Coordinates of C-alpha atoms in Angstrom, one line a residue:
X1 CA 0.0 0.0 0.0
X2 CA 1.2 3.4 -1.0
X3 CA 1.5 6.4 1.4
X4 CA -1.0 8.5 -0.5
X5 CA -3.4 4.9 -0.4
X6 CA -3.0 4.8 3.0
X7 CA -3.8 8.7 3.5
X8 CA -6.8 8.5 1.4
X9 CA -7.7 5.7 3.6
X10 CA -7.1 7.1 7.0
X11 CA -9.4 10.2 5.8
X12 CA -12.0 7.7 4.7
X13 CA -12.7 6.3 7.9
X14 CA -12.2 9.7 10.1
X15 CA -15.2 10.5 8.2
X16 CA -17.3 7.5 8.2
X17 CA -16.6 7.1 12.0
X18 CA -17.4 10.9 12.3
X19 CA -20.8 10.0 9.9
X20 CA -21.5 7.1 12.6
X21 CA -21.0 8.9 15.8
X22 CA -22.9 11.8 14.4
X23 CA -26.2 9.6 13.5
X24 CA -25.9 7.5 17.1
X25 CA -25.9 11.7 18.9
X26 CA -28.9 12.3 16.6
X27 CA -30.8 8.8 17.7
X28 CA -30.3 9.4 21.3
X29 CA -31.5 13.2 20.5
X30 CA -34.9 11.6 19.1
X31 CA -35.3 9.1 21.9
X32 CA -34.7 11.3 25.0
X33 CA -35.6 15.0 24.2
X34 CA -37.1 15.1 20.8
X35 CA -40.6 17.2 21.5
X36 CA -42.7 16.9 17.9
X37 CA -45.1 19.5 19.0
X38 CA -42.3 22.2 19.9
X39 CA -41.6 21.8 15.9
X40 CA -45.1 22.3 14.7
X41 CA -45.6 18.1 14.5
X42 CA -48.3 16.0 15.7
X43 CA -46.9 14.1 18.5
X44 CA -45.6 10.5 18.6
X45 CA -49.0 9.2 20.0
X46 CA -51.4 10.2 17.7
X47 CA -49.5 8.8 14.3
X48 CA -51.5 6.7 12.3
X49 CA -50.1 3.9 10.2
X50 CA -53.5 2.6 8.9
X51 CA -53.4 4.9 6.0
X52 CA -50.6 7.4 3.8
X53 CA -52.8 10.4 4.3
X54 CA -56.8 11.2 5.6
X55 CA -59.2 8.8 3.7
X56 CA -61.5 10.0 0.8
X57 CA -64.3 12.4 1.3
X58 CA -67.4 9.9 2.4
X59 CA -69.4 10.8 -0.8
X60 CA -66.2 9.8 -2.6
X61 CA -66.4 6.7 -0.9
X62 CA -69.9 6.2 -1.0
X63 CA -69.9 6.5 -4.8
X64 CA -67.4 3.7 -5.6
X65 CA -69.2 1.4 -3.1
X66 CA -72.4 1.9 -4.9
X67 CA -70.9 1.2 -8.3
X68 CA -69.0 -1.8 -7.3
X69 CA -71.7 -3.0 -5.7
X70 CA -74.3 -2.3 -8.9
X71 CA -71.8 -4.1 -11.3
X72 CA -71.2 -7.5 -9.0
X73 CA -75.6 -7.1 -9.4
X74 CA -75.4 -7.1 -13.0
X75 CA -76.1 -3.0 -13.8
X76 CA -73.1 -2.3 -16.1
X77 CA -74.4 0.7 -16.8
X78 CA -73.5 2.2 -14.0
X79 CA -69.6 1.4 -14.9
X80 CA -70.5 3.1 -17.9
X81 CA -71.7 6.3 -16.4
X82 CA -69.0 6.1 -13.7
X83 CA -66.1 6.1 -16.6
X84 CA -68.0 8.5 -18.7
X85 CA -68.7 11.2 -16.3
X86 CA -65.2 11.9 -16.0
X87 CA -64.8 13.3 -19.4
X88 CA -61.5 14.4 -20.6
X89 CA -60.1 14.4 -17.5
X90 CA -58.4 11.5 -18.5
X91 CA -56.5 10.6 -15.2
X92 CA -59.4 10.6 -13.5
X93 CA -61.0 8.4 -16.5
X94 CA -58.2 6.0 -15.9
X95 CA -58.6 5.5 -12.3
X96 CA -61.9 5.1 -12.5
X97 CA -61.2 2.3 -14.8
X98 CA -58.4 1.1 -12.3
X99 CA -61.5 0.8 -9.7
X100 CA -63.4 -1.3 -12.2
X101 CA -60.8 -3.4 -13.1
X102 CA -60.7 -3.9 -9.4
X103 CA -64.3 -4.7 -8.9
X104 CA -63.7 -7.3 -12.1
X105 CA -61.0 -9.1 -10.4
X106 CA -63.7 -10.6 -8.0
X107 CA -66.8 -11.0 -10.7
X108 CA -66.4 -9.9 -14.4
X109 CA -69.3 -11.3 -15.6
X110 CA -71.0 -7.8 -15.8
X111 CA -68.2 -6.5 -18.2
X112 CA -68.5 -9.4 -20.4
X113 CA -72.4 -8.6 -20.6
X114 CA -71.3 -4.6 -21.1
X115 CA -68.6 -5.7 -23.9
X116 CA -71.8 -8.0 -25.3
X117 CA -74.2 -4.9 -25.7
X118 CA -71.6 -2.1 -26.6
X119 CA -69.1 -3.8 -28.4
X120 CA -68.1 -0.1 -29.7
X121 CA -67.7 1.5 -26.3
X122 CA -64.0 2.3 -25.9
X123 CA -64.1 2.4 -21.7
X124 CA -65.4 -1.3 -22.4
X125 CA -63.0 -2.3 -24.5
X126 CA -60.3 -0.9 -23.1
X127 CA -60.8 -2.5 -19.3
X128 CA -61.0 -5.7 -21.0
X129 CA -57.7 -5.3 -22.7
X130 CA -56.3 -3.7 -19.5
X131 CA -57.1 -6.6 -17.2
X132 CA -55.3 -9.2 -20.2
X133 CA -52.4 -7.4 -19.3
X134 CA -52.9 -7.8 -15.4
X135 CA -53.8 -11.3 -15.5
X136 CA -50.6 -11.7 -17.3
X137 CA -48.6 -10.1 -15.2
X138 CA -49.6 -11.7 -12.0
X139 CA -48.6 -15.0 -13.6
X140 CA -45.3 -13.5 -14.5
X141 CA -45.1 -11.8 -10.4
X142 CA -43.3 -8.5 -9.3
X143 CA -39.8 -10.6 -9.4
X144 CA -36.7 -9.6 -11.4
X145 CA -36.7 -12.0 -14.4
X146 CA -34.1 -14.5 -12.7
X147 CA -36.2 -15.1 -10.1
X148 CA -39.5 -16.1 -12.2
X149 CA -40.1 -19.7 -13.1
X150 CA -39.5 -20.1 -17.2
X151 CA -42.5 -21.7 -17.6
X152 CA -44.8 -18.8 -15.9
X153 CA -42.1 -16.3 -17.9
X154 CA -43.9 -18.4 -21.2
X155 CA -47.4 -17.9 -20.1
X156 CA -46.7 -14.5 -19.7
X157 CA -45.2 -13.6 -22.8
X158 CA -47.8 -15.7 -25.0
X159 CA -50.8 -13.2 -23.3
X160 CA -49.3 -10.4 -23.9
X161 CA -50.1 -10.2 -27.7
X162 CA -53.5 -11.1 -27.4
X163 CA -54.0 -7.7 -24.9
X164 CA -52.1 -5.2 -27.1
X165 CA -54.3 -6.5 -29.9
X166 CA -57.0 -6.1 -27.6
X167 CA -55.9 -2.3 -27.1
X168 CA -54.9 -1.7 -30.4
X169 CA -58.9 -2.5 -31.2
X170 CA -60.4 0.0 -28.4
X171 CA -58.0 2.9 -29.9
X172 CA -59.6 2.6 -32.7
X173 CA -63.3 2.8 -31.3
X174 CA -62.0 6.2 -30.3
X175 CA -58.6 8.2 -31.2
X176 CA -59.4 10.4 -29.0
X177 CA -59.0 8.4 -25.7
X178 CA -55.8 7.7 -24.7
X179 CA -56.8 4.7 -22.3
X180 CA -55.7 2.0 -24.3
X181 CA -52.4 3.5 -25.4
X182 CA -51.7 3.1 -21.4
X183 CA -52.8 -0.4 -22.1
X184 CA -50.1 -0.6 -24.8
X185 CA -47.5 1.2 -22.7
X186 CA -47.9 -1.3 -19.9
X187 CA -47.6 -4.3 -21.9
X188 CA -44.7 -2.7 -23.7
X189 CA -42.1 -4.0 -22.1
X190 CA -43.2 -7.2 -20.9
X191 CA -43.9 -7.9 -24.4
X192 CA -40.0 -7.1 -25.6
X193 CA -41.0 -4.2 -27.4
X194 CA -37.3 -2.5 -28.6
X195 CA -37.8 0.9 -28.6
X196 CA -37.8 1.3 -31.8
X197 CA -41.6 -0.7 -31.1
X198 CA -42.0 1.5 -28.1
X199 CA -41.2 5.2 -29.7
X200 CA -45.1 5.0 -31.7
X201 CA -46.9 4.2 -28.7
X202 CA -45.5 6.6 -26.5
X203 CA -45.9 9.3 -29.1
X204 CA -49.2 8.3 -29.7
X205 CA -49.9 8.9 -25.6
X206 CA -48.3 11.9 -25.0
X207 CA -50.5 13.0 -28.3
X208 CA -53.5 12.4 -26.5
X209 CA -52.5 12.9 -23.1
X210 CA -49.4 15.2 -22.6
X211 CA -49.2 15.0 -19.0
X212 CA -51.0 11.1 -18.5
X213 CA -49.9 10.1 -14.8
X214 CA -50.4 6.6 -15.3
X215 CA -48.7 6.5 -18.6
X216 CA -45.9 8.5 -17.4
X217 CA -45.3 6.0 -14.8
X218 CA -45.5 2.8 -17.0
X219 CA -42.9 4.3 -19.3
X220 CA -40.5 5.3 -16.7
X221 CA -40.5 1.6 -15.9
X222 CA -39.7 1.4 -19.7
X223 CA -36.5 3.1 -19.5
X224 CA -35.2 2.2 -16.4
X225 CA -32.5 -0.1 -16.2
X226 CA -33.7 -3.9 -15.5
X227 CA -35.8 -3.7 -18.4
X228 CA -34.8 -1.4 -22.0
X229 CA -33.4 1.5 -20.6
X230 CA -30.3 3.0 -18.2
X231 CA -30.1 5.1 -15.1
X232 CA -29.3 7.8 -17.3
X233 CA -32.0 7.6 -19.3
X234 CA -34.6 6.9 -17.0
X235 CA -33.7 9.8 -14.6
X236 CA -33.6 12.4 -17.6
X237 CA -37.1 11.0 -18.3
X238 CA -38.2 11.5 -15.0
X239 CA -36.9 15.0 -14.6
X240 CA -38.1 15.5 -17.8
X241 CA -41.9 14.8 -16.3
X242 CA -41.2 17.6 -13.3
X243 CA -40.3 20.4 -15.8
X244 CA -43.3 19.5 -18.0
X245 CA -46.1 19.1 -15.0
X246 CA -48.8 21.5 -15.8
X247 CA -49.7 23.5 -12.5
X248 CA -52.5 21.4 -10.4
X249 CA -50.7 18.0 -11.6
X250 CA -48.6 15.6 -9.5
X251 CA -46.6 14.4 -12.8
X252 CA -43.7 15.3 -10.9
X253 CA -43.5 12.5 -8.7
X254 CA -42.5 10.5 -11.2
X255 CA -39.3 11.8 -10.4
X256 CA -39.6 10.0 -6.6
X257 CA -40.4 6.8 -8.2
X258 CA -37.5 7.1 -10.1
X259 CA -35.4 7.6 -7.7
X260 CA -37.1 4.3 -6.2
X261 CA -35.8 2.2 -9.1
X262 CA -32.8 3.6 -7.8
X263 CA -33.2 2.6 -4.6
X264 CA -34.5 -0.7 -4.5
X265 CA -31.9 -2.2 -7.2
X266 CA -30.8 -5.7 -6.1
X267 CA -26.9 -4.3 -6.1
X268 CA -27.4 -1.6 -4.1
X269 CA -27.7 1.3 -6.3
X270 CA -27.1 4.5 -4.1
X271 CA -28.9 7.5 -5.0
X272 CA -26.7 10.5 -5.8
X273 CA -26.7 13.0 -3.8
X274 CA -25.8 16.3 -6.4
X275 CA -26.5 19.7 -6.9
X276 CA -28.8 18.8 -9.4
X277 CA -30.9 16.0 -7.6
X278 CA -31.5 18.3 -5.1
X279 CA -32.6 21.4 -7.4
X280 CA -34.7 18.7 -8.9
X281 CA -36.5 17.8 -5.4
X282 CA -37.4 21.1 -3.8
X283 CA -38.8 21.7 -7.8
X284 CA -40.9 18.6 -7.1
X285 CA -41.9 20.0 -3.8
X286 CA -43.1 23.8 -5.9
X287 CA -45.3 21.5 -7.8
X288 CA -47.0 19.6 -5.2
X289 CA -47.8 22.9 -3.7
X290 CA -50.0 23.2 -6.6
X291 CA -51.9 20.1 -6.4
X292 CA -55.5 19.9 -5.1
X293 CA -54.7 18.9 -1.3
X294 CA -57.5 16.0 -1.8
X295 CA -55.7 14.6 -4.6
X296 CA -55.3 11.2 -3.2
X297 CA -52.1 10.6 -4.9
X298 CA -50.4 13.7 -2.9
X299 CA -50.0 12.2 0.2
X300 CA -47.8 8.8 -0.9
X301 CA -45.8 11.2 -3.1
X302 CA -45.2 13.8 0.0
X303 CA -43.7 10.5 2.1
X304 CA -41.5 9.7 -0.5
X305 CA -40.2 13.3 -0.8
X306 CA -39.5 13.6 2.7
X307 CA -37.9 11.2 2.6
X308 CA -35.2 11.5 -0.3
X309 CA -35.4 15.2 1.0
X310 CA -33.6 13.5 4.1
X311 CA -31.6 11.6 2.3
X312 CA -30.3 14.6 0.0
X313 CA -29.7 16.3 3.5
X314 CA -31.9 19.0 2.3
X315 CA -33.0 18.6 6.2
X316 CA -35.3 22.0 6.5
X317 CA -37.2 21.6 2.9
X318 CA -38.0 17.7 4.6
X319 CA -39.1 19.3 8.1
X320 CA -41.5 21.0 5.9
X321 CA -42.7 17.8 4.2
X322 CA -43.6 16.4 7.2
X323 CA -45.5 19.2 8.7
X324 CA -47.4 19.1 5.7
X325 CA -48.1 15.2 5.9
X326 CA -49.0 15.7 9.4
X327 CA -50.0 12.9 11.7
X328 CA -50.0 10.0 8.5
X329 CA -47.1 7.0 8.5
X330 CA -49.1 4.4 6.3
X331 CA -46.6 4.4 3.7
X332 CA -43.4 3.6 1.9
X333 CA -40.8 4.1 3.0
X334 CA -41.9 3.7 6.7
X335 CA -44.1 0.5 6.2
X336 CA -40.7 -1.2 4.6
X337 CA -39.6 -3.1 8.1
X338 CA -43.0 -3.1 9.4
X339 CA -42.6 -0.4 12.3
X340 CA -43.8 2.4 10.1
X341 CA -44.4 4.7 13.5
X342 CA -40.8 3.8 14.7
X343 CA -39.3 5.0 11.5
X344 CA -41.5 8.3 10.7
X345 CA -40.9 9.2 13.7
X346 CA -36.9 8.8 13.4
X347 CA -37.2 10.5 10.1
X348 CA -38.7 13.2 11.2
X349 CA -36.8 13.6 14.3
X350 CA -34.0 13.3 12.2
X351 CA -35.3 16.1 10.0
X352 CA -35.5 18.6 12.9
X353 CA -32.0 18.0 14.6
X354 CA -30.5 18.2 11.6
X355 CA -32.1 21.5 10.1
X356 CA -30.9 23.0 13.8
X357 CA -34.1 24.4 13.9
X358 CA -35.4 26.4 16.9
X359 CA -38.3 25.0 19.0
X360 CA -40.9 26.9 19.4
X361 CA -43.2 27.0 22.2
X362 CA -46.0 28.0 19.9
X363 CA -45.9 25.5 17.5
X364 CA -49.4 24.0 16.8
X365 CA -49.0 20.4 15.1
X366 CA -50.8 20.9 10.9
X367 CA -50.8 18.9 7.6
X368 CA -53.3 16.6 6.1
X369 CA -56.5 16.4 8.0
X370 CA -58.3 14.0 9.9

């Protein structure tokens, strides 16, 4: 070993022992004087880990029941009306579709009898093709393709086809929807689609639906690395969605997702912490301020930018995450080794010691309601 090897060395573990005894002080910080409500925080007691954020408005609620409930009856109709009413508002069109699909996993006999009378309704058509692709994929599991059976990795493959074709089919019952082109998307990549393949149906998504939530996040799977993309490429698409998210959207949390791939990677993959992941963040956070606060996608994305806001050491810009998100721990990453309160409220505590912000006496706990 050479004397500037050695020096390097020496440096490198003064600062990871410095890294360590810092993070063991900030532990024994959160477990023997860490106050949440002296930092405008809900206190430890009344976090809830049965849910990400407050539940749906009851006639919200109320609503879906009644549909589900009139479909597994026979009344298709009311599916119909359900998708329809949300007109070109077509993230709302698709996850009213993602309920049906839902409500069609249990008994689908009442879409078969809605594809039967309306063979040219696209919502129809496009569910059916849509839940191909699902029952597919749960043959095929959530596994990395060295871990799936080759035999369920054949069954998987040989459906695929059959639901594009399917998709392909409700596009044409009307170009304006951009439904099944998410349908396309999803089965994209499953189906080996080169992106040569791929290119036309994103194009013909994005020409539809500019700013498609869904859709983004299917393609961002696209491009990532473990299926036909690269880091590189899949982060430039994801930062690509924050810059383009029209006020009122959450596009930009594609960008946390991203980061997720990331994350989760079998090898370890480390996110980077650099001047421009963390411009990139606090421009996620602007955007989110935008977003309807009953959005029910807001509060899963605001626990996963805490979080890499933490992890970015951006320390005061996460503080305010989790005032925002308030007394709500039902969520990743928390739920990840099944003590969700344990680690929200380490994360957070973490969040305040390390901004070195001031307690304040008058701090009143706030975020997401009740």
């Amino acid at each position: 070993m050479t004397i500037s090897t050695a020096v390097v060395l020496g440096v490198l573990l003064v600062v990871l022992y410095r890294v360590v005894r810092s993070s063991r002080s900030v532990d024994r910080w959160i477990e023997t004087d860490f106050v949440a409500t002296d930092y405008g925080l809900p206190p430890r007691e009344v976090l809830d880990s049965r849910r990400a954020g407050p539940p749906p408005p009851e006639h919200r609620t109320q609503e879906r029941q009644s549909v589900a409930h009139a479909a597994w009856e026979g009344d298709w109709k009311a599916a119909r009306r359900y998708v329809s009413d949300a007109g070109e508002d077509w993230d709302e069109r698709w996850t009213r579709l993602e309920l049906l699909q839902q409500v069609a996993s249990e008994d689908d006999a009442w879409l078969d009898a809605w594809v039967a009378a309306e063979p040219g309704d696209c919502d129809a058509a496009t569910l059916r093709a849509s839940i191909m692709v699902h029952r597919a994929w749960e043959i095929r599991g959530g596994g990395y393709a060295n871990e799936v059976m080759s035999s369920d990795m054949d069954r998987f493959r040989a459906m695929l086809p059959a639901a594009i074709e399917a998709a392909q089919r409700a596009a044409l019952l009307d170009p304006a929807n951009p439904g099944p082109w998410v349908v396309m998307i999803t089965a994209a990549r499953g189906a080996q689609y080169k992106r040569a393949r791929f290119k036309p149906l994103w194009e013909g998504l994005v020409a539809r639906a500019p700013h498609h939530y869904e859709g983004h996040w299917q393609a961002m799977q696209y491009w990532c690395a473990k299926w036909f993309g690269s880091d590189r490429l899949m982060m430039r698409f994801a930062r690509r969605a924050v810059h383009s998210a029209p006020p009122g959207s959450p596009l930009a949390g594609i960008y946390l997702h991203a980061l997720g791939e990331l994350a989760e990677r079998p090898t370890g993959g480390a996110m980077p912490v650099t001047p421009l992941g963390r411009k990139t963040l606090k421009q996620v956070a602007a955007s989110f301020d935008l977003v309807a606060p009953d959005d029910e996608r807001l509060p899963t994305l605001r626990h996963l930018l805490a979080h890499y806001m933490l992890r970015s050491m951006l320390y005061a810009p996460a503080l305010e995450q989790f005032r925002l998100i308030g007394s709500w721990c039902g969520a990743q990453p928390w739920l990840k080794d099944g003590q969700p309160v344990k680690a929200f409220e380490a994360a957070r505590g973490a969040a305040v010691k390390r901004s070195r912000v001031r307690p304040d006496s008058t701090s009143k706990a706030y975020g997401m309601g009740r």
